[in-house]
Structures are given as structure tokens and as C-alpha cells.
Short mmCIF file of C-alpha atoms in Angstrom, two decimals:
data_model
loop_
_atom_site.label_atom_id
_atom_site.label_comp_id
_atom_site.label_asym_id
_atom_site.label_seq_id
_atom_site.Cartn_x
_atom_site.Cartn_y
_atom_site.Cartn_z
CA UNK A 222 10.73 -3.62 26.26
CA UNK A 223 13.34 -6.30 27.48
CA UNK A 224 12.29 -8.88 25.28
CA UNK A 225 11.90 -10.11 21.42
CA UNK A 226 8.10 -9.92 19.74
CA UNK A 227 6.82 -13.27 19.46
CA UNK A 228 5.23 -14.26 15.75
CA UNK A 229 3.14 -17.10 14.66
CA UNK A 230 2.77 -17.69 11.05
CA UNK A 231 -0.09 -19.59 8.65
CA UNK A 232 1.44 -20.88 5.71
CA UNK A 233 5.28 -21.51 5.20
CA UNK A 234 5.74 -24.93 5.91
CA UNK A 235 8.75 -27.35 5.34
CA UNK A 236 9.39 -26.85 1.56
CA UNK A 237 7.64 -23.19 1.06
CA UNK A 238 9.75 -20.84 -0.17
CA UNK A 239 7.91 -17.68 0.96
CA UNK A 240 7.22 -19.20 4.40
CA UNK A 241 11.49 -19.52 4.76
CA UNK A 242 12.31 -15.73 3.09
CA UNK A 243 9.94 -13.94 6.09
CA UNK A 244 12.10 -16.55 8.76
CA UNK A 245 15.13 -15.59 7.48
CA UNK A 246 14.16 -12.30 7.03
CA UNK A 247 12.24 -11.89 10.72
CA UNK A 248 16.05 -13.06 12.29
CA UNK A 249 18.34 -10.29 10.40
CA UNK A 250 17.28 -7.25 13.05
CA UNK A 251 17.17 -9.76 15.99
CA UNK A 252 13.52 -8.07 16.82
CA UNK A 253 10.98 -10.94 16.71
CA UNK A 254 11.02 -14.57 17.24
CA UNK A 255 8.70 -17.35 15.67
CA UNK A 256 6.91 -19.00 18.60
CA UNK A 257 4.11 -20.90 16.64
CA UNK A 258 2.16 -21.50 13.63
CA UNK A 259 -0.14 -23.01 11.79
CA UNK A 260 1.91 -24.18 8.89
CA UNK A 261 -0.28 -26.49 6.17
CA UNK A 262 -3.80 -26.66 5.22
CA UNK A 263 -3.01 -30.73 6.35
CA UNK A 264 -3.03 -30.70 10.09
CA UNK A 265 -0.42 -33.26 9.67
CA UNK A 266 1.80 -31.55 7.63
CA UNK A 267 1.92 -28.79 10.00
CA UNK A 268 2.51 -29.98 13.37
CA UNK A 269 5.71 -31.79 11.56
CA UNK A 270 6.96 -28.78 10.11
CA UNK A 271 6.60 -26.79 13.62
CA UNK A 272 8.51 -29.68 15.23
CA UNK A 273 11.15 -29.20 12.30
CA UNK A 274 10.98 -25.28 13.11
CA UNK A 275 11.83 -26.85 17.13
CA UNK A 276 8.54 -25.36 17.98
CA UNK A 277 7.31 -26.55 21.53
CA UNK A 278 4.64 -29.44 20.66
CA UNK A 279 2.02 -27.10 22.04
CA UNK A 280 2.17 -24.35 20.01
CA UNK A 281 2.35 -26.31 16.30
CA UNK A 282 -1.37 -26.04 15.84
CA UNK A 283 -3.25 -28.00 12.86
CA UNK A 284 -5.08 -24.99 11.64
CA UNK A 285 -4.79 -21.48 11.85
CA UNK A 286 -8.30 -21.41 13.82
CA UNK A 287 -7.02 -23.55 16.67
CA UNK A 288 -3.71 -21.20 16.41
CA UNK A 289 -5.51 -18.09 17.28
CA UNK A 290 -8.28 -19.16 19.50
CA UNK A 291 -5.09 -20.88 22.05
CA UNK A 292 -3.19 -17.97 21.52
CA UNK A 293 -5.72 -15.82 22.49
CA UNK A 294 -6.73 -17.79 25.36
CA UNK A 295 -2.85 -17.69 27.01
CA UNK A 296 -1.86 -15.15 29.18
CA UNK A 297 -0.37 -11.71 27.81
CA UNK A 298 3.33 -12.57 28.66
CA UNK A 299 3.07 -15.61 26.67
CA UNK A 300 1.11 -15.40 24.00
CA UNK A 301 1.94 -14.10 20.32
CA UNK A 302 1.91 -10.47 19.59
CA UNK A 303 1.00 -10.93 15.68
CA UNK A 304 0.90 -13.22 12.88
CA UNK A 305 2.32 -13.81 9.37
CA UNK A 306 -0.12 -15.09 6.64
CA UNK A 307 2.16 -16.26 4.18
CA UNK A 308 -0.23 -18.82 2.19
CA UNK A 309 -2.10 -18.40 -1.40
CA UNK A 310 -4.39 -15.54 -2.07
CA UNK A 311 -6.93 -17.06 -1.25
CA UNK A 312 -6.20 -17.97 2.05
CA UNK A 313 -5.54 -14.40 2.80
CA UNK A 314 -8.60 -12.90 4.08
CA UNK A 315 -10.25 -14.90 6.94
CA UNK A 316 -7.52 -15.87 8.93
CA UNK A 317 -6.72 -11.92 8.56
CA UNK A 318 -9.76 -11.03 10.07
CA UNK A 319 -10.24 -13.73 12.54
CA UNK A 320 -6.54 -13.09 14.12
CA UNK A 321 -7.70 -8.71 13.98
CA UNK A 322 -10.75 -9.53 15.76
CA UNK A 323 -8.81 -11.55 18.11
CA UNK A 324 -6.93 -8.87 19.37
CA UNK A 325 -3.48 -9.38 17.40
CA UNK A 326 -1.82 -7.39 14.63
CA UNK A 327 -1.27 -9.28 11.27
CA UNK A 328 1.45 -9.14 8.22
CA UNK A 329 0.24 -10.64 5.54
CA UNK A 330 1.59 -11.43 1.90
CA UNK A 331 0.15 -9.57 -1.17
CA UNK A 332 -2.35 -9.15 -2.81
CA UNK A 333 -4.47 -8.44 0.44
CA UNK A 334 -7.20 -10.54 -0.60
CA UNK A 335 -8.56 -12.68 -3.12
CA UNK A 336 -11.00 -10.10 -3.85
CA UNK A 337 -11.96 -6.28 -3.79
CA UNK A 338 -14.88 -6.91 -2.00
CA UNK A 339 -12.94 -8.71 0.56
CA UNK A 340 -10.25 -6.27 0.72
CA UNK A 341 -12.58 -3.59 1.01
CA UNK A 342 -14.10 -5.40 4.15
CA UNK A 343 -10.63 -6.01 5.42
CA UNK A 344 -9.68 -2.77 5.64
CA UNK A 345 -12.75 -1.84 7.72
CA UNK A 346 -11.65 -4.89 10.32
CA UNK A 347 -8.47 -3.09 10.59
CA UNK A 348 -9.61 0.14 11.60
CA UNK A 349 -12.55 -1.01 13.69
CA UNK A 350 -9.93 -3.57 15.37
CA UNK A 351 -7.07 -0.92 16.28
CA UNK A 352 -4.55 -3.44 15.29
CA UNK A 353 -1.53 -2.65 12.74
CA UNK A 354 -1.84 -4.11 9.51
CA UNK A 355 1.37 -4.50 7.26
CA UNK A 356 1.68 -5.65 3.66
CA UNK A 357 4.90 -7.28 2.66
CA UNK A 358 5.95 -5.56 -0.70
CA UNK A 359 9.12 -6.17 0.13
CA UNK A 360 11.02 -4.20 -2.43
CA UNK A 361 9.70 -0.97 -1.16
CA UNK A 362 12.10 -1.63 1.67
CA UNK A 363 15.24 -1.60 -0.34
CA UNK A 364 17.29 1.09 1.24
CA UNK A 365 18.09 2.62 -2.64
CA UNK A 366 14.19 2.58 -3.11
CA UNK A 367 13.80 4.73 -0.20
CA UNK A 368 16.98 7.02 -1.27
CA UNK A 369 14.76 7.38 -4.39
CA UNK A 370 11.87 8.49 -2.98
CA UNK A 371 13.39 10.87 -0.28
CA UNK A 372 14.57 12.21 -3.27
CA UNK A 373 11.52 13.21 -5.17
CA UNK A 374 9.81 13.91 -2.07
CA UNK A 375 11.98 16.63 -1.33
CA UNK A 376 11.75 18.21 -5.01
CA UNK A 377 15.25 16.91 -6.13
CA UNK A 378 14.04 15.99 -9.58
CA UNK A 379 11.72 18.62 -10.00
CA UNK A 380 7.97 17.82 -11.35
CA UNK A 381 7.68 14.38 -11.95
CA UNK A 382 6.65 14.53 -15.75
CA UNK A 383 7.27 10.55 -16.72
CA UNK A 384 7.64 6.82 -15.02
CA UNK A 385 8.45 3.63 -16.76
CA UNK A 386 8.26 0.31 -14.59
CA UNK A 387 8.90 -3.19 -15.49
CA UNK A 388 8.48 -6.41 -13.73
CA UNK A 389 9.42 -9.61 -16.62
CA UNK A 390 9.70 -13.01 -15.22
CA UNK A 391 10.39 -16.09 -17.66
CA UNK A 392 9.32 -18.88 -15.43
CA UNK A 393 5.63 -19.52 -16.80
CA UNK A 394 7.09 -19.62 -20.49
CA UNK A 395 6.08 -23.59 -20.49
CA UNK A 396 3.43 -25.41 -18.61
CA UNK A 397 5.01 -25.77 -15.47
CA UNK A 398 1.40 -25.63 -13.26
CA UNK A 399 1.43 -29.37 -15.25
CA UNK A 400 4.37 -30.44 -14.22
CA UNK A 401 3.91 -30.80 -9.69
CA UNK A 402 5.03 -27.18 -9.35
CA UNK A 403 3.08 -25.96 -6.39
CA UNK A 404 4.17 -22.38 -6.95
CA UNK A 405 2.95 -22.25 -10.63
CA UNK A 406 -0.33 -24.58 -9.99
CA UNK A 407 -1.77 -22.11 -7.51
CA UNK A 408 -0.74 -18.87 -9.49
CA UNK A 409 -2.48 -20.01 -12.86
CA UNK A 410 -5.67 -20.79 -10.92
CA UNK A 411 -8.24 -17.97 -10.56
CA UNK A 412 -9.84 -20.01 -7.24
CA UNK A 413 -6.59 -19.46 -5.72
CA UNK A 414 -4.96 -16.64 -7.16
CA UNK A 415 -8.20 -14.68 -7.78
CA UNK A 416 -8.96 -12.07 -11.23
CA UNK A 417 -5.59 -11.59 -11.69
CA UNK A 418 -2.61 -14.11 -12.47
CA UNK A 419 0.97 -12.04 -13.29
CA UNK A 420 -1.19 -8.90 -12.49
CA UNK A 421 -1.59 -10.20 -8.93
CA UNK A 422 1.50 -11.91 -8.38
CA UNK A 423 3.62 -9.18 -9.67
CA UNK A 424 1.83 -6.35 -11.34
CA UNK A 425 1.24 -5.50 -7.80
CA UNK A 426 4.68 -4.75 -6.91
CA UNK A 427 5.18 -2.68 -9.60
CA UNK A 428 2.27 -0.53 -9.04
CA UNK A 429 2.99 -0.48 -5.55
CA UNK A 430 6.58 0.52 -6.02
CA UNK A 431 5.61 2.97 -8.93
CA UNK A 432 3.65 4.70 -6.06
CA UNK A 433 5.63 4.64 -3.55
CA UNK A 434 9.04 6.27 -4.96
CA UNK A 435 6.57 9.23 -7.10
CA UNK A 436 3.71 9.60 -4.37
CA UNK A 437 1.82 9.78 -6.88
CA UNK A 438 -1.10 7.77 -7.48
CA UNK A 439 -2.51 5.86 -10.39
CA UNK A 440 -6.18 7.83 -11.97
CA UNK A 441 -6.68 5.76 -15.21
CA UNK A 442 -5.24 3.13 -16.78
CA UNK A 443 -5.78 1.16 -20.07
CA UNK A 444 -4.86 -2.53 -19.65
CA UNK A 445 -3.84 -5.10 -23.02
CA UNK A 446 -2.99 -8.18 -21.16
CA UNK A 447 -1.86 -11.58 -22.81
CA UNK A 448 -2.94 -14.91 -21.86
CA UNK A 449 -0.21 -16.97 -23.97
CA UNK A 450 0.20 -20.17 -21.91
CA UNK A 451 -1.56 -22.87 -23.83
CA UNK A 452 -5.45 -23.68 -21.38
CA UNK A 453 -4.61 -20.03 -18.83
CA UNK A 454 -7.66 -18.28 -17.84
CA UNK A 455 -5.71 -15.77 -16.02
CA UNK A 456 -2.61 -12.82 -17.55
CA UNK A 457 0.59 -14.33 -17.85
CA UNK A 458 1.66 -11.23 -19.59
CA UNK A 459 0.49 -7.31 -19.73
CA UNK A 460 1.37 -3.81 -20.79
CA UNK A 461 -0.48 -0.89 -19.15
CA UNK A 462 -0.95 3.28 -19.93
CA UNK A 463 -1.18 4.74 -17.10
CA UNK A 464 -1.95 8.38 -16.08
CA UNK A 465 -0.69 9.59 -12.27
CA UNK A 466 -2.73 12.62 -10.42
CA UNK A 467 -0.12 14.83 -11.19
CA UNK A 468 -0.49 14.74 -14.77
CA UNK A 469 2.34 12.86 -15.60
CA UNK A 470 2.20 9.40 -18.01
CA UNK A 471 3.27 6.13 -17.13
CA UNK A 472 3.84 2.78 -18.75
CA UNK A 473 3.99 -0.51 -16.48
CA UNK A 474 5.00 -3.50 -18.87
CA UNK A 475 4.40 -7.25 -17.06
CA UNK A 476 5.24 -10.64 -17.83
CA UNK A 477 6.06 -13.98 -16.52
CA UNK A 478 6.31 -15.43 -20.16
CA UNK A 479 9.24 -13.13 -20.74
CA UNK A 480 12.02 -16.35 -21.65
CA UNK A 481 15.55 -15.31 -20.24
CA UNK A 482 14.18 -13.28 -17.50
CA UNK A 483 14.96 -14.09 -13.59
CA UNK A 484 13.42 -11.01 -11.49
CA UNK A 485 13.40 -8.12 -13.95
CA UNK A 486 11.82 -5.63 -11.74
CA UNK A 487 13.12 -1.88 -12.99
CA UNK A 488 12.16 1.73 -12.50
CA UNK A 489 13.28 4.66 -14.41
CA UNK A 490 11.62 8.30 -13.12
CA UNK A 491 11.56 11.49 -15.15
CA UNK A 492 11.29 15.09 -13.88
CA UNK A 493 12.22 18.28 -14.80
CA UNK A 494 15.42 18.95 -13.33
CA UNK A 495 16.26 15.16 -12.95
CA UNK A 496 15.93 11.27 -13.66
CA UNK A 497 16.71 8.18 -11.61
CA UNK A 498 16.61 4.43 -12.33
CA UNK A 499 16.69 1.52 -10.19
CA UNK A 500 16.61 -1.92 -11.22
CA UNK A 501 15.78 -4.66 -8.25
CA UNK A 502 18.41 -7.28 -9.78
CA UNK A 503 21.27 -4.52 -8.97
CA UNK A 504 19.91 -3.44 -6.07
CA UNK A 505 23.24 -1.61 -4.87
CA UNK A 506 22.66 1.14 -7.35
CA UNK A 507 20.54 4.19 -7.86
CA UNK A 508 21.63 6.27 -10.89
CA UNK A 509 20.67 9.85 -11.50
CA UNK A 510 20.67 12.03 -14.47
CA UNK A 511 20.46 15.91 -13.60
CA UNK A 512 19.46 18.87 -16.04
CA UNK A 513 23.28 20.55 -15.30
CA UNK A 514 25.24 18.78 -13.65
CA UNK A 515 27.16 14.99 -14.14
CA UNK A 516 25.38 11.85 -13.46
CA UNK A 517 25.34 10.12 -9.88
CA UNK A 518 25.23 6.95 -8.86
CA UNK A 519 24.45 6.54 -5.09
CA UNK A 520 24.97 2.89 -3.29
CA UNK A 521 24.17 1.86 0.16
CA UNK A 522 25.79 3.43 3.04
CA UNK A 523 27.74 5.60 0.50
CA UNK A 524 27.71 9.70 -0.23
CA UNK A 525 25.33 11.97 0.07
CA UNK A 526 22.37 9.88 1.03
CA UNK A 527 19.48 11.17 3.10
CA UNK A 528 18.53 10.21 6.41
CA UNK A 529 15.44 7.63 5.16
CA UNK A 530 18.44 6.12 3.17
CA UNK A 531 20.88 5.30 5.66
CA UNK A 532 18.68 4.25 8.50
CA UNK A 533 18.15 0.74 6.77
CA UNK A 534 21.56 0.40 5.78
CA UNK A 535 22.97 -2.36 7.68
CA UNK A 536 26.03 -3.06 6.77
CA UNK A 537 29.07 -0.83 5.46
CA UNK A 538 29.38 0.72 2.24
CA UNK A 539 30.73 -2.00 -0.76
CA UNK A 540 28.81 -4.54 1.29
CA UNK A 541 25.56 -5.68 -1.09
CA UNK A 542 22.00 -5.53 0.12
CA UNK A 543 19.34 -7.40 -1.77
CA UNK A 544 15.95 -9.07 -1.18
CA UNK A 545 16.44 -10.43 2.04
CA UNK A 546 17.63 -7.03 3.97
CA UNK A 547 14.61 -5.45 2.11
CA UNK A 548 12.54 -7.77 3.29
CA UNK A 549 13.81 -7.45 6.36
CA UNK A 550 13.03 -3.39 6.70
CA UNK A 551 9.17 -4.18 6.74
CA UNK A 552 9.64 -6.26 9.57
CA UNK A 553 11.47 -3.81 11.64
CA UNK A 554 9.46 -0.69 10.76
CA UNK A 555 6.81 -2.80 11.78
CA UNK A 556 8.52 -4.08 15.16
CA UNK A 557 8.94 -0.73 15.90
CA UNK A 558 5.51 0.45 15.58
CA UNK A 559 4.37 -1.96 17.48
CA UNK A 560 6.77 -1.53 20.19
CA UNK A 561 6.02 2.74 20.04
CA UNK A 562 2.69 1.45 20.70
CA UNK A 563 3.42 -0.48 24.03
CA UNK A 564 5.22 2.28 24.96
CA UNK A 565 2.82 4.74 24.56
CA UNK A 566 4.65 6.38 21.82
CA UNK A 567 3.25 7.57 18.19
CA UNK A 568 4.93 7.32 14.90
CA UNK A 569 2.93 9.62 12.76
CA UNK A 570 3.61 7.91 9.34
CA UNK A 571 4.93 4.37 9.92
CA UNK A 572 7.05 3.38 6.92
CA UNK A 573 5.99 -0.14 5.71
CA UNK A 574 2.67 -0.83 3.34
CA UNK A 575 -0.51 -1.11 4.85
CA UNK A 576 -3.99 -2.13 4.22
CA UNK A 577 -5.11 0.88 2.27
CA UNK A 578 -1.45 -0.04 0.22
CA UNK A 579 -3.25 -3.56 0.06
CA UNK A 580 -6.26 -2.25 -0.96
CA UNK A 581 -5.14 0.36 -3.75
CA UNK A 582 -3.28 -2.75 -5.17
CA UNK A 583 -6.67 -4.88 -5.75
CA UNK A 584 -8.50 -1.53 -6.75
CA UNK A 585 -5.30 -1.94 -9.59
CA UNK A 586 -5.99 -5.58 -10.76
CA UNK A 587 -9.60 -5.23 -11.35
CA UNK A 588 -8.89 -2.03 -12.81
CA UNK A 589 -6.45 -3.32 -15.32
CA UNK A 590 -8.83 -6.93 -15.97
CA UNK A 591 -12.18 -4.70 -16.67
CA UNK A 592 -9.54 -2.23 -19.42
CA UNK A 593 -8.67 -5.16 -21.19
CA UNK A 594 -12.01 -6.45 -21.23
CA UNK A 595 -13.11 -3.51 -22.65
CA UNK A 596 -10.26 -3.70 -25.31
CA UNK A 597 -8.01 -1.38 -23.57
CA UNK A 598 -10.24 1.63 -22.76
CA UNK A 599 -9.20 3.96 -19.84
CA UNK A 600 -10.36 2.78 -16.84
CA UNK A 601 -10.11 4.23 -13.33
CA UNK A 602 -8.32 2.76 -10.36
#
């Protein structure tokens, strides 16, 4: 196909930070261009930030509605190919399904939905629509993340016995949803955020990640989750038990009240012929530990990676890769699914998270809210 795929986005206005990460991110593989959006719950708001975007006039709609129903109504060669919901969690869900039904594909920020039972429906409106469906947990497109799980895949580290994730933030350690914070005020906020506070916003992640480096999933878990923020209904802070299919025991610690920490997302892996960890603020390095042999440490573009590796290596080795390149990888494996599908193509297992990825991480949240509820008792996902 001799031309870009056009996007339209709801959510991500002038001043969002999430809205300008999937720009920035959408521009690094030169695949897709923004050609409209939706951009602000104030009709106002948004038509000024798609003339800021130099959007044609036309095509900065004042809700995502309009957006899709015009879209829909232009002719093929013009109109968008698929949308980016990058707004709350509660603004997840119907402009989802309204932009499925209306014949376009959708990537959407996590969690999925504001709820299971809405994320259960959603994943029916995918399949019955045809349409692809992505889910932006970004890290899982970190090219060391997917060295790491080529590398259990294909037995390197034997049976996977142990996992240990992490995800510690510090930002909610004061009242900041008091203070005009946008970010914080909708996170703290079950109406917007849903069941879940740090569970949803990054507990998510981690199970995610957690399940896509083992491939293993999540049976039980037993949830003790802090609410430590003076007036929060929802988890600022939780540590979890968790046992995988396999057999194997996890632990996935949580917090956003952690004071000192940035983006503490971590991984360490256990089998029985090797370890790895992987820790999201040094992206650039995945260190092993083998039964009989000296540790590695592998880096992007460097020795002995595997194929999944190096195809989302950009740049050469000793150059960094972080959150934006990840980021990035989604995108593309998505562009190129959707471009395998206009040319009749099939990619048998597309390699970015999907709706049942979106779904398993609800499942998790209300999983982990009804443990704790129940002081801790095992729980299955």
C-alpha cells in the first residue's frame, strides 16, 4: 500500500500527556498519520487543539460521536482507518464499541474498560465486528522484554519455578488529586478510574508484563492492598501472592505511595537452568544468571539476541531505547496487521495486546479488590 494509515484519536488534547506519547510515538516508524480527532469532552476545547495539531477545520470534531459518524460517512480513500482512545477509564468503552460497529479498528489505552462487565461485552463487539483491537501496554514492546520472553519460550531457562514483579510510583504520596492535578484527580476517583486505583493504573502492567515474558497465566491470587492517602476510596498501594498454571509462585508488589520512586517497574524470572531480570528504568539491559555458565547481560541490537529481539531494534547497538520506541512497537505490529489484512495476507499470532489481554487485565483487578475484601483469601482470576 503506497500510502501512510490515517488515525483519529479521542482524548489527548493540548496539555495531555498520554494524548502527546501515542503522537510522538505513532511518527517514529513513519507508518500512520493523525488525520482527526475528537480531542476534549468540551467541544471547544477540542476543535482548538485539532487546529493546534494543524488538523483541516473539518476533521476537528467536538465529540467523538460526530468523529465517527463523518468518518464513516466519507469515502474509503479518505476516511480514517482506526482510532486511538486515549481518555480516562471511563471513557473507554462506548466510543470503543461505537467506532467497532462502525466499521474501524480501535487502540485503546488500558484498562479496557471501566468495568468487567463492560469488558466482557467489548470483547464480544470485537469478534462479532472483525475489526483488530489493540491494547497499549506499552512496555511489552520493549525490544529486551521481547528478548526475555523469546527466551523462556524457547526453554532457555528451563521450568519457570518463580517470578517477582514490581511496579512503585511515589507521586500519590501527598494529596495531589487536591491540588488541580488532572492526572491524579481522575485516578483517585472510582467514577472515573473504576474498582481499582494503582491496581488499574499500574497493577495492570505488571500483570500484563508478568504474563507476557512467562506465558504463563495468573490461577489465584490473594490481594492486601493499602489505601494510605488521607479520604481514597480506591488502592494507592498493594502486594499480591500469586500462583501461575504452571505451578510456579509469584509475588507482584504495587504502589504509587512509594516516596523516592519515579517508574519502578522491575521483573526478575526464575527457572531451573536460568534467571533473568529486567527493570523498565534501564531498559537497555537484560541480565541472566545460568545454572553453569557466567552471567549475561544482553542490550539492544547487541550479541546473541533472537530474531523477536532484533526486529524492533531501531537503532544501533550503544544507542538507548526506552518508553517511547516501546511504545512505538505496538503501533507498528499493529500497522502491519492491518496492512496484511488489506493485502490479503494473515499473521497467525500478531504481536501487540489485545482485547482478551484487556480483558484478563480487568478479570485481575476485581480479582485482587474481592481478595482483599475477603482479607486476603485466594481468589481466582
Amino acid at each position: 500500500m503506497n500510502r501512510k494509515l490515517r488515525m483519529g484519536m479521542i482524548g489527548g488534547g493540548t496539555g495531555s500527556f498520554i494524548g502527546d506519547v501515542h503522537r510522538k510515538a505513532v511518527a517514529i516508524d513513519g507508518m500512520i498519520e493523525l488525520v482527526c480527532g475528537a480531542f476534549s469532552s468540551s467541544a471547544e476545547k477540542s476543535i482548538a487543539s485539532g487546529k493546534a495539531l494543524l488538523l483541516p477545520e473539518e476533521r476537528c470534531y467536538g465529540t467523538y460521536a460526530e468523529m465517527i459518524l463523518k468518518e464513516a460517512a466519507l469515502p474509503e480513500e479518505e476516511r480514517m482507518d482506526f482510532v486511538a482512545i486515549v481518555t480516562p477509564n471511563h471513557m473507554h468503552f462506548e466510543p470503543a464499541k461505537m467506532a467497532l460497529e462502525h466499521g474501524f479498528h480501535v487502540v485503546c489505552d488500558k484498562p479496557i474498560t471501566l468495568t468487567l462487565e463492560e469488558a466482557l461485552a467489548l470483547k464480544k463487539v470485537v469478534e462479532q465486528s472483525g475489526k483488530r483491537f489493540a491494547l497499549t501496554h506499552n512496555y511489552t514492546g520493549n525490544s529486551l522484554v521481547k528478548q526475555a520472553r523469546a527466551m523462556v519460550a524457547k526453554g532457555d531457562l528451563g521450568t519457570i519455578r518463580k517470578v517477582q514483579i514490581q511496579y512503585l510510583q511515589g507521586w500519590l504520596s501527598t494529596a495531589v488529586e487536591t491540588t488541580n492535578n488532572k492526572q491524579a484527580a481522575w485516578r483517585v476517583d472510582p467514577k472515573r478510574s473504576g474498582i481499582g486505583g494503582a491496581l488499574g493504573d499500574i497493577g495492570t502492567h505488571a500483570e500484563n508484563l508478568m504474563e507476557y515474558i512467562t506465558g504463563l497465566k495468573i490461577e489465584e491470587l490473594a490481594a492486601d492492598l493499602g489505601r494510605f492517602g488521607d479520604g481514597r476510596i480506591l488502592d494507592d498501594d498493594g502486594n499480591l501472592l500469586l500462583r501461575l498454571e504452571n505451578g510456579a509462585k509469584g509475588t507482584l508488589s504495587i504502589s504509587q505511595i512509594a516516596l523516592g520512586e519515579e517508574n519502578n517497574l522491575a521483573i526478575k524470572v526464575y527457572g531451573t537452568k536460568g534467571s533473568l531480570e529486567w527493570h523498565q528504568e534501564n531498559p537497555n539491559k537484560l541480565t541472566t544468571h545460568w545454572l553453569d555458565e557466567p552471567m549475561k547481560v544482553y542490550t539492544p541490537n547487541g550479541n546473541g539476541l533472537y530474531p523477536e529481539c532484533l526486529q524492533v531494534s531501531r537503532i544501533p547497538a550503544g544507542h538507548p531505547e526506552g518508553y517511547l520506541e516501546a511504545f512505538a512497537t505496538i503501533y507498528k505490529n499493529f500497522a502491519n496487521h492491518l496492512l496484511a489484512d488489506l493485502n490479503g495476507e494473515i499473521i497467525e499470532n500478531p504481536d501487540y495486546p489485545t482485547a482478551a489481554d484487556g480483558l484478563r487485565g480487568v478479570q485481575f483487578i476485581y480479582a485482587a479488590v474481592a481478595s482483599d475484601n475477603n482479607n486476603a483469601a485466594w481468589t481466582k482470576m
